[in-house]
XYZ file of C-alpha atoms in Angstrom:
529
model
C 24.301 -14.015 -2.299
C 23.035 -12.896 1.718
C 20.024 -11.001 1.300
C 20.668 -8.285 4.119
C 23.371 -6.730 6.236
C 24.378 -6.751 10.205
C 22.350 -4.735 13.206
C 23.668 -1.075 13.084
C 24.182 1.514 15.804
C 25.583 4.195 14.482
C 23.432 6.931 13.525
C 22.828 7.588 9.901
C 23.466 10.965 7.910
C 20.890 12.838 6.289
C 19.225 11.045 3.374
C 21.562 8.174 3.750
C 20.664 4.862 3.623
C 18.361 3.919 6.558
C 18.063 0.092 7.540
C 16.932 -2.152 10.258
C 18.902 -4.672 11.636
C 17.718 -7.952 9.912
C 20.452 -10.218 8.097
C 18.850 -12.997 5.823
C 20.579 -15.798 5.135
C 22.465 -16.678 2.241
C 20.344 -20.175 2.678
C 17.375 -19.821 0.545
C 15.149 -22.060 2.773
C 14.894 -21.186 6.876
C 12.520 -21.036 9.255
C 11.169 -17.984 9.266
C 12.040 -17.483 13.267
C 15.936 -17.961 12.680
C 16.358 -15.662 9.256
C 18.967 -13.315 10.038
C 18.788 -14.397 13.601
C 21.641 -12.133 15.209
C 24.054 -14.770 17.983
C 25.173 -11.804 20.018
C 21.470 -10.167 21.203
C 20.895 -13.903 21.685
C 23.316 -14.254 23.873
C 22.547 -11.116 25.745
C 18.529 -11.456 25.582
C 18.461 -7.970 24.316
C 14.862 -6.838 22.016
C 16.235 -6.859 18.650
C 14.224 -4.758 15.746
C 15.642 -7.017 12.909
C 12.702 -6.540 10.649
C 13.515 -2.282 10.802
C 10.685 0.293 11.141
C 8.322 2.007 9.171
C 5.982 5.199 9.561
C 2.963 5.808 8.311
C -0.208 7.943 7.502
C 1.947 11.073 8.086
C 0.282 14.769 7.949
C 1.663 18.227 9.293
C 1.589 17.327 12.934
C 1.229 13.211 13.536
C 2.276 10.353 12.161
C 3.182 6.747 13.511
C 5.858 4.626 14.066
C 6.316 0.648 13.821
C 8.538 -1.591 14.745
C 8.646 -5.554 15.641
C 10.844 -7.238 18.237
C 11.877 -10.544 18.453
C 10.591 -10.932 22.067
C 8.519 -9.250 24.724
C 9.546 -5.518 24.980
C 9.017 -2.197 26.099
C 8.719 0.090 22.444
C 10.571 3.623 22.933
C 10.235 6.331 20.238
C 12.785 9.602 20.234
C 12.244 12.428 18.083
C 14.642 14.869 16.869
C 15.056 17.669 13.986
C 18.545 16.876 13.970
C 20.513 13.212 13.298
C 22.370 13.880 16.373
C 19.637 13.569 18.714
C 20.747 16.479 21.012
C 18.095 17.242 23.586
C 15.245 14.178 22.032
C 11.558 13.790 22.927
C 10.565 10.753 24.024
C 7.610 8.808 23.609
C 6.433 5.590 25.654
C 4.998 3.150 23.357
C 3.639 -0.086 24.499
C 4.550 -2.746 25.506
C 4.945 -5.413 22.977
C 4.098 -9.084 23.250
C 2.862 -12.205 21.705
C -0.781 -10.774 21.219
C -0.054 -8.450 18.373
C 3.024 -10.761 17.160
C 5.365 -8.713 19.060
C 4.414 -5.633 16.557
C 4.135 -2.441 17.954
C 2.917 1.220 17.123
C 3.456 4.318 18.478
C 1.759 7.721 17.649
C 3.533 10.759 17.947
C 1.222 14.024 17.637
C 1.957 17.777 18.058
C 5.034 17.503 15.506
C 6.144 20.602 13.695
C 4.908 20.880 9.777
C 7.355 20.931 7.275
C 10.044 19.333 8.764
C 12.003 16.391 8.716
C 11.885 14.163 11.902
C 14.604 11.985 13.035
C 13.182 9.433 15.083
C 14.775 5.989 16.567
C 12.848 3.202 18.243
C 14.315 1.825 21.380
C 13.383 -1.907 22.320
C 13.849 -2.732 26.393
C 13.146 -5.741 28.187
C 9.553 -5.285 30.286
C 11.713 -6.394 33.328
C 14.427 -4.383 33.125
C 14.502 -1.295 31.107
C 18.402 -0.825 31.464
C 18.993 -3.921 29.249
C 18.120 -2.475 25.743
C 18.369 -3.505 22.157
C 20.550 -1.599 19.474
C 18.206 1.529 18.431
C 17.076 1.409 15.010
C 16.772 4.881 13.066
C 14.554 6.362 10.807
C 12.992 9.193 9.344
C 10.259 11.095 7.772
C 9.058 14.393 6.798
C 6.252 15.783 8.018
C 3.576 17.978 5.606
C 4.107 21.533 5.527
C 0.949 23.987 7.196
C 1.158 26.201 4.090
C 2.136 26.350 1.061
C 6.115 26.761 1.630
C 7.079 23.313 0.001
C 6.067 21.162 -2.726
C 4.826 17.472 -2.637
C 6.325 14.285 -3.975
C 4.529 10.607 -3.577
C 4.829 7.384 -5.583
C 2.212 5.265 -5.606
C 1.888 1.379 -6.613
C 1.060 -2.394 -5.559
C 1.380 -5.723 -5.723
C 4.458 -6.870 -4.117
C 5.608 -10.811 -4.193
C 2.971 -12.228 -6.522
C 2.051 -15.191 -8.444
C 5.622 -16.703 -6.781
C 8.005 -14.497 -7.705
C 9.274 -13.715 -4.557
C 12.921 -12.210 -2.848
C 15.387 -13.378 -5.500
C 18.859 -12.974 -3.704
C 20.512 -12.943 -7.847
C 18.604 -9.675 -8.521
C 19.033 -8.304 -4.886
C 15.530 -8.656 -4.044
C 13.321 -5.836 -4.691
C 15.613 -3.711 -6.231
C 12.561 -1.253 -7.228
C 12.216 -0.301 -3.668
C 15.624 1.119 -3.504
C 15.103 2.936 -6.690
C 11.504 4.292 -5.252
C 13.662 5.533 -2.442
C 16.036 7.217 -3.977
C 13.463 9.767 -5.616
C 12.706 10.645 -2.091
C 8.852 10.996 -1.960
C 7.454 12.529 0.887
C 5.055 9.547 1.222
C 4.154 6.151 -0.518
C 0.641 5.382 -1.614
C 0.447 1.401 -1.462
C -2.610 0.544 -3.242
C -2.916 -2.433 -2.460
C -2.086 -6.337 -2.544
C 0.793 -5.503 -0.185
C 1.181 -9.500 0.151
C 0.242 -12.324 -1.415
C -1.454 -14.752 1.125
C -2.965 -16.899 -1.471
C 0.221 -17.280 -3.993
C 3.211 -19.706 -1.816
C 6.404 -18.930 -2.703
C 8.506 -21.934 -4.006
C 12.553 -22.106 -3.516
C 12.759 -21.973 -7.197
C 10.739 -21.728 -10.088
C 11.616 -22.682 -13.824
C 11.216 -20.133 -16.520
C 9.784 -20.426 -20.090
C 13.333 -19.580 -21.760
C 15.240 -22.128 -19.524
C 16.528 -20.256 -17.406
C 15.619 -20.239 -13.272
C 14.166 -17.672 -10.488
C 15.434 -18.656 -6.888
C 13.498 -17.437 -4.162
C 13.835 -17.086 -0.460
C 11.331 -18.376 1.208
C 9.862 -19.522 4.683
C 7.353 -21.611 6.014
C 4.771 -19.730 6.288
C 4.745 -18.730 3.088
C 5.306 -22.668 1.801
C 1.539 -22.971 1.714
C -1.840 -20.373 1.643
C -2.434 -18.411 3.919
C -5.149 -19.917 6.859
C -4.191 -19.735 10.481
C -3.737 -15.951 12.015
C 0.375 -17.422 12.166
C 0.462 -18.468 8.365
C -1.109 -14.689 7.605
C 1.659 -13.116 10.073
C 4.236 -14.839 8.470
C 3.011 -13.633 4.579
C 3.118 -9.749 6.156
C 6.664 -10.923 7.572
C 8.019 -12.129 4.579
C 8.487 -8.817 2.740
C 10.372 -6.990 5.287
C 12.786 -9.887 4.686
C 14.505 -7.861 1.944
C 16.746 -4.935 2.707
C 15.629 -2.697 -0.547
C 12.420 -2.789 1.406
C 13.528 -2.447 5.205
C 15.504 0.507 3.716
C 12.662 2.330 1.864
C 10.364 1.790 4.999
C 13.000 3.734 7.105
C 13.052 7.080 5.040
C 9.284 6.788 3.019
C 6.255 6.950 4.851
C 3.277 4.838 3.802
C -0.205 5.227 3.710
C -1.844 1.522 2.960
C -4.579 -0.034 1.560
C -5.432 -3.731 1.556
C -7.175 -5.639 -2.021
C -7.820 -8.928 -2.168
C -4.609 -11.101 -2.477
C -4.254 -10.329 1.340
C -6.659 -12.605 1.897
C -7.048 -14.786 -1.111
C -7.492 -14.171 -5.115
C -11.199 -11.429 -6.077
C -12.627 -12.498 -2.639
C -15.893 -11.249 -1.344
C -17.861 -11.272 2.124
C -20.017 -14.335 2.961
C -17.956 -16.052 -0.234
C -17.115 -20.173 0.295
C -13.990 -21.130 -1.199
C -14.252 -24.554 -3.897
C -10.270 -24.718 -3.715
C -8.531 -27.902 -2.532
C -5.990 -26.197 -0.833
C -7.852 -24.587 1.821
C -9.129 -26.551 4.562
C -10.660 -23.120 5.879
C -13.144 -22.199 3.147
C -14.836 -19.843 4.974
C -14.109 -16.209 3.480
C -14.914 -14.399 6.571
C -12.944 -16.430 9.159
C -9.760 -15.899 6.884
C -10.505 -12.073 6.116
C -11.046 -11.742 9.709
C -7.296 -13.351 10.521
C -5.611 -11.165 7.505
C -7.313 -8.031 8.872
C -5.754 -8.546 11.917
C -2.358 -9.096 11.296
C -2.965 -6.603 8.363
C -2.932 -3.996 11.495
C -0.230 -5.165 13.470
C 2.176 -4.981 10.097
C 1.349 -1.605 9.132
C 1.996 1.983 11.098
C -2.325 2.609 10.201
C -3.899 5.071 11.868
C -7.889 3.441 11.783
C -7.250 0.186 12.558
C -7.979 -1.766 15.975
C -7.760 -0.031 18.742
C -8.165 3.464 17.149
C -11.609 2.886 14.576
C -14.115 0.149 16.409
C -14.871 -1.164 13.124
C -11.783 -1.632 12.043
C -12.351 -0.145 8.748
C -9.522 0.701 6.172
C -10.989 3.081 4.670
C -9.929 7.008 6.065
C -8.687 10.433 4.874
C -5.016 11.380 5.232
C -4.450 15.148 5.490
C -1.164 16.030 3.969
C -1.218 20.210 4.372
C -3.182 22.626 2.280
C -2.425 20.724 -1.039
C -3.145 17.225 -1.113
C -5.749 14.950 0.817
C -5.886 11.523 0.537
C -8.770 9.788 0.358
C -8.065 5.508 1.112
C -10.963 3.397 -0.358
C -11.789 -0.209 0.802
C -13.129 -2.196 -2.179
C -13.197 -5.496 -0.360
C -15.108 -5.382 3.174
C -18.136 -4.049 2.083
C -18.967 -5.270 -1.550
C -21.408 -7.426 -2.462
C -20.726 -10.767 -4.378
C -18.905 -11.141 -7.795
C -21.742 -11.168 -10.593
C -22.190 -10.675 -14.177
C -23.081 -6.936 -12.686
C -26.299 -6.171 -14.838
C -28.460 -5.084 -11.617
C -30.373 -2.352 -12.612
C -30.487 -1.130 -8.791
C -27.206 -1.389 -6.185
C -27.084 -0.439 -2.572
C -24.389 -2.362 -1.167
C -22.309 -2.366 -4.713
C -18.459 -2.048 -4.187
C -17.931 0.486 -1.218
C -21.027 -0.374 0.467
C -24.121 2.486 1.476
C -21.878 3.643 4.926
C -18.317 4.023 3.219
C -19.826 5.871 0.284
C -21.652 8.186 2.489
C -18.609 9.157 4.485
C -16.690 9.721 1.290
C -19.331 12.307 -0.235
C -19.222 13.877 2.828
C -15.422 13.964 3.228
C -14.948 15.329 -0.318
C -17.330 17.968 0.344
C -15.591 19.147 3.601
C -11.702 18.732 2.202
C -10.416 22.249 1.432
C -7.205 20.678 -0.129
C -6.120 21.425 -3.649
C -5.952 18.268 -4.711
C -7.889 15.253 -3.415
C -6.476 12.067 -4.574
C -8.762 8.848 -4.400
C -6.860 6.113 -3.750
C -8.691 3.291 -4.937
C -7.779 -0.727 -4.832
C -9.382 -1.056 -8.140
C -9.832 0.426 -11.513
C -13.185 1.980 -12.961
C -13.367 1.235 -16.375
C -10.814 -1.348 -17.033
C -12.948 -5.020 -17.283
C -11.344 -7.462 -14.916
C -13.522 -10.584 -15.006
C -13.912 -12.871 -12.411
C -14.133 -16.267 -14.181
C -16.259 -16.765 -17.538
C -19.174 -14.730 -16.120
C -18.544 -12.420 -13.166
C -16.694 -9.543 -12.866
C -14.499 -8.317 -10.474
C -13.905 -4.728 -10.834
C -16.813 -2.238 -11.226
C -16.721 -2.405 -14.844
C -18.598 -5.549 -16.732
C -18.168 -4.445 -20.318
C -21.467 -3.183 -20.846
C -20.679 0.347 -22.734
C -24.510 1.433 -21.935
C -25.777 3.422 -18.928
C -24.476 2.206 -15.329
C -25.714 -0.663 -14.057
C -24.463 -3.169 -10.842
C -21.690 -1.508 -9.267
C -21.227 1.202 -11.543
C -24.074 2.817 -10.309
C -22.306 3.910 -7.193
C -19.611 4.897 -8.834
C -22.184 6.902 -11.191
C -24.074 8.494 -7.548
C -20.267 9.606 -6.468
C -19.204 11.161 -9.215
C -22.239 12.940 -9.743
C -21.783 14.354 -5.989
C -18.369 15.518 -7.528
C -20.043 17.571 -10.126
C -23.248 19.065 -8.515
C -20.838 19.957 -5.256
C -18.333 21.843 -8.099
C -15.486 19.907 -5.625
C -12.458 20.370 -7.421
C -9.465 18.776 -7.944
C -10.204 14.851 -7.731
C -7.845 12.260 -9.471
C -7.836 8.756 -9.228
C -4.885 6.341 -8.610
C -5.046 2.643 -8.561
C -2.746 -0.567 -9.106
C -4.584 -4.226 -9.393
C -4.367 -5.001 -13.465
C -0.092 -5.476 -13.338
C 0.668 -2.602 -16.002
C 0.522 0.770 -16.116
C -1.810 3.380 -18.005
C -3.763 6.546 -17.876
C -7.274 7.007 -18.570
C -8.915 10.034 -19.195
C -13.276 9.840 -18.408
C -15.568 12.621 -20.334
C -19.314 12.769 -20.246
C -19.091 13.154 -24.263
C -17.847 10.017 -24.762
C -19.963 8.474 -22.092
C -23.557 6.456 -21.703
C -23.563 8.463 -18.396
C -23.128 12.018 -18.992
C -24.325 13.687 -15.623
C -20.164 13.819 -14.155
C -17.032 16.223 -14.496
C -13.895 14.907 -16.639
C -11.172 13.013 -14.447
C -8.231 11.163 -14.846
C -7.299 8.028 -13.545
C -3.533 6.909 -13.204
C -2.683 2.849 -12.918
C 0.546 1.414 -11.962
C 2.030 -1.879 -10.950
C 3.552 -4.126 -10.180
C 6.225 -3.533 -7.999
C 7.565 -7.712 -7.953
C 4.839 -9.850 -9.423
C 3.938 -11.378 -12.751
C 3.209 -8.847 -15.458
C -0.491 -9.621 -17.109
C -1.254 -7.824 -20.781
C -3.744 -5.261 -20.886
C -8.019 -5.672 -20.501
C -10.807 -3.645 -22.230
C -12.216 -0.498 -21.305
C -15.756 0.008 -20.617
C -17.488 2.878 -22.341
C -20.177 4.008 -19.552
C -17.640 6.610 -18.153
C -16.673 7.500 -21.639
C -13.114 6.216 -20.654
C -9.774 7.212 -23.309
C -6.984 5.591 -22.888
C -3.518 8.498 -24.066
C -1.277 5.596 -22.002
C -0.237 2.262 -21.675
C 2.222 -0.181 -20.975
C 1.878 -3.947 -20.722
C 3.311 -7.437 -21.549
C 1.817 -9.152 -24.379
C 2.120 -12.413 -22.161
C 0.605 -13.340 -19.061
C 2.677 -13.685 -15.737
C 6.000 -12.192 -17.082
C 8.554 -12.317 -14.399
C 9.933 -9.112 -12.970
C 13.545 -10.241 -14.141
C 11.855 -9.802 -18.262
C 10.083 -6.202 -17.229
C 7.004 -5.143 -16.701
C 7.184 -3.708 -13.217
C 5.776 -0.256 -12.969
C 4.718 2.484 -10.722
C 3.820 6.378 -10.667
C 5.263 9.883 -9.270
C 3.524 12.767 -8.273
C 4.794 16.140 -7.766
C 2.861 18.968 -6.668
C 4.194 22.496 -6.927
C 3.875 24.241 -3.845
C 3.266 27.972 -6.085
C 1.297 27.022 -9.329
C -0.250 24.097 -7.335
C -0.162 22.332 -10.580
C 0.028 17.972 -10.365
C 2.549 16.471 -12.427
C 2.194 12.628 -12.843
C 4.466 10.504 -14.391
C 4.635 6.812 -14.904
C 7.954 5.312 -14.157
C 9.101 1.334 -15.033
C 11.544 -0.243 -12.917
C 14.799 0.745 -14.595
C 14.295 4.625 -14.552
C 12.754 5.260 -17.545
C 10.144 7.553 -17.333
C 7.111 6.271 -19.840
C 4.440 9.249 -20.152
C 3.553 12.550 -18.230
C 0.508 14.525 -17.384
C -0.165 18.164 -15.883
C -2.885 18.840 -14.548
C -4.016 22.568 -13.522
C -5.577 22.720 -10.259
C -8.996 24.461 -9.227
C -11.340 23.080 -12.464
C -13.965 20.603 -11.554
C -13.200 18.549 -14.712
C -10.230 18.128 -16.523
């Protein structure tokens, strides 16, 4: 079964099906450099875009554009509000090259809210801009300025895990296509966008007999170490069309966890694992960071944040901001998490400084916390440690949970309203409602948190809560087993809608399949729910 579809040049209609121009091979083992590989822009040495486009961190007047070539190039951007492309703009992008892995990203500013942009990225050669590559279309809407229009995202994670990769029998990652389909104004990834630290084998035996077949590719034949190897994980993904396809008509807004780099990492952690030869934490964080940037359209990454931080705020009109946490960079090491004092904790003093601040300032409706892990679900980190913030300790915070305890307590004294939580990490899906009754720490305003995931990786059966945050569970969905493949279930993630006149947030949690599994409404302006 081929995995893909030939370049295309004609332009799409409205809310049709939007792909790139990559063609995988009905051969389940390639080198990654030849997948889809296209004879006729070969032969003309042509940019091609084969691994489509993508947009990202969208609001009501920005937003950027991606694309990768398959040689040195000149990236062009034209914008339209119509799919004929009468009278486009035009953006010069860079030029693209071996340096950022022939990745490129464009930013187009002073858009019009509320309105859907047609936009197609044009590929020339540096020498001579007259020979150019087929365009490749897509499009995006951008937030509205008032309150005219509603908002729809989804939000999930965890894509290509534990070695369930792109199985051509199931047509790869069929969720994506039904993800698009609900046509979400953006898509909050939270997290473990890749697996760098999981290879993907060509086929993979299951417990009732029966076999998973993956694509795969060198790079992703071994862990992730070299800056190439890291490239090549990012790379894999946008191997399947469901994917390509969603990227061209969803906007993202990203967030990295830790299987970008390798399984509950840490700064300053060295690796006891036999199959790294770089054991170093930092040196591979470092490499996944980077091509982290040059795979996503990102909008604080290298060159436009010195720090290269992940964390940020997306504005997304009068009703929604979105607030992108970074769990990883600027933790401190896994622990039994008893300290009775925490500065650096799991956000680190700088990050949760700027996002007291930028709660305080955000005159949005809702603000919606996008965190790359749960608060009071216990994920342990071995037989001692912990992973998460939560350590199964039901008593007043302690380790990590203190800054958690210091934010939310900001929340409360500040009266901000409107926050909810949505996260991925844990591979099922629930809904947890925290209340200072039922809590050791009391001095915080009721919230919900929403989980979801995965979108193709194992499925892993539920873990406890932790009391401090007085956490209830009304939800939840998992496997009883652990690592259930996505072909037995077990693949989940969320929609939001919020209504542009009540401004009331509806979430629901969706499984692959359609079924919708619970729902939620909450009423905005309270400072607890």
């Amino acid at each position: 079964m081929t995995q893909g579809g030939s370049s295309i040049a004609a332009k799409p209609g409205r809310r049709a099906v939007l792909r790139g121009s990559l063609a995988t091979s009905a051969a389940l083992t390639l080198p990654a450099a030849l997948i889809g590989y296209a004879p006729a822009q070969a032969l003309t040495g042509r940019p091609g875009a084969r691994w489509g486009v993508q947009a990202g961190d969208v609001t009501s007047s920005s937003g950027l554009v991606w694309v990768r070539s398959d040689r040195p190039a000149r990236m062009v951007v034209e914008t339209s509000a119509t799919e004929s492309f009468r009278d486009p703009r035009c953006w010069r992008g860079p030029l693209i090259g071996p340096g950022t892995d022939f990745t490129g990203r464009t930013v187009l500013r002073g858009l019009p809210p509320g309105e859907q942009i047609h936009y197609r990225v044009l590929l020339s050669d540096p020498g001579d801009p007259r020979r150019m590559g087929e365009p490749v279309y897509g499009t995006f809407r951008t937030a509205p300025a008032g309150r005219r229009a509603g908002v729809r995202f989804l939000w999930s994670g965890d894509v290509a895990g534990q070695g369930w990769g792109i199985n051509p029998d199931r047509g790869g990652f069929p969720v994506f296509e039904e993800m698009r389909r609900l046509d979400p104004d953006f898509f909050l990834h939270s997290g473990d966008t890749v697996y760098a630290d999981n290879p993907i084998e060509p086929v993979v035996r299951l417990p009732d007999g029966g076999v998973w077949r993956n694509v795969t590719t060198e790079e992703k034949s071994k862990v992730a170490e070299t800056l190439a190897e890291f490239r090549g994980n990012f790379r894999y993904n946008l191997l399947d069309e469901n994917l390509r396809r969603f990227n061209a008509q969803v906007p993202s807004i990203t967030q990295w966890d830790d299987h970008e780099v390798v399984n509950n990492w840490y700064p300053g952690e060295i690796l006891d694992d036999d199959r790294y030869t770089e054991k170093s934490v930092e040196v591979l964080a470092a490499r996944s960071r980077r091509a982290f940037s040059e795979y996503f359209p990102l909008s604080t990454l290298p060159p436009e944040d010195e720090d290269g931080r992940v964390y940020r705020v997306v504005h997304h009109g009068p009703l929604l901001d979105v607030f992108v946490l970074d769990m990883r960079t600027y933790r401190n090491a896994n622990s039994p998490g008893r300290q009775p004092q925490e500065s650096q904790g799991v956000l680190g003093e700088r990050q949760l400084a700027w996002l007291k601040r930028a709660l305080s300032r955000s005159r949005a409706v809702w603000k919606v916390i996008a965190s790359d892990m749960p608060l009071g679900l216990v994920v342990a980190d071995g037989p001692e440690n912990f992973e998460a913030i939560a350590q199964g300790d039901p008593g007043a915070p302690l380790g990590r949970e203190l800054q958690i305890a210091e934010l939310l307590r900001h929340i409360k004294h500040w009266r901000i309203t409107g926050t909810v939580w949505f996260t991925a990490d844990v591979h099922y899906t629930s809904a947890q409602h925290y209340d200072p009754s039922r809590a050791a720490f009391k001095d915080f305003a009721p919230f919900w948190e929403f989980v979801s995931g995965p979108l193709n990786a194992g499925g892993f059966p539920a873990v406890k809560l932790d009391a401090t945050f007085g956490p209830e569970q009304s939800f939840i969905k998992a496997p009883a087993e652990a690592n259930v493949p996505p072909s037995k279930g077990g693949q989940f993630f969320g929609q939001v809608d919020i209504d542009a006149e009540s401004g009331e947030l509806t979430v629901r949690l969706r499984e692959e399949g359609g079924a919708v599994l619970f729902t939620q409404v909450l009423q905005p302006g309270r400072v607890g729910q």
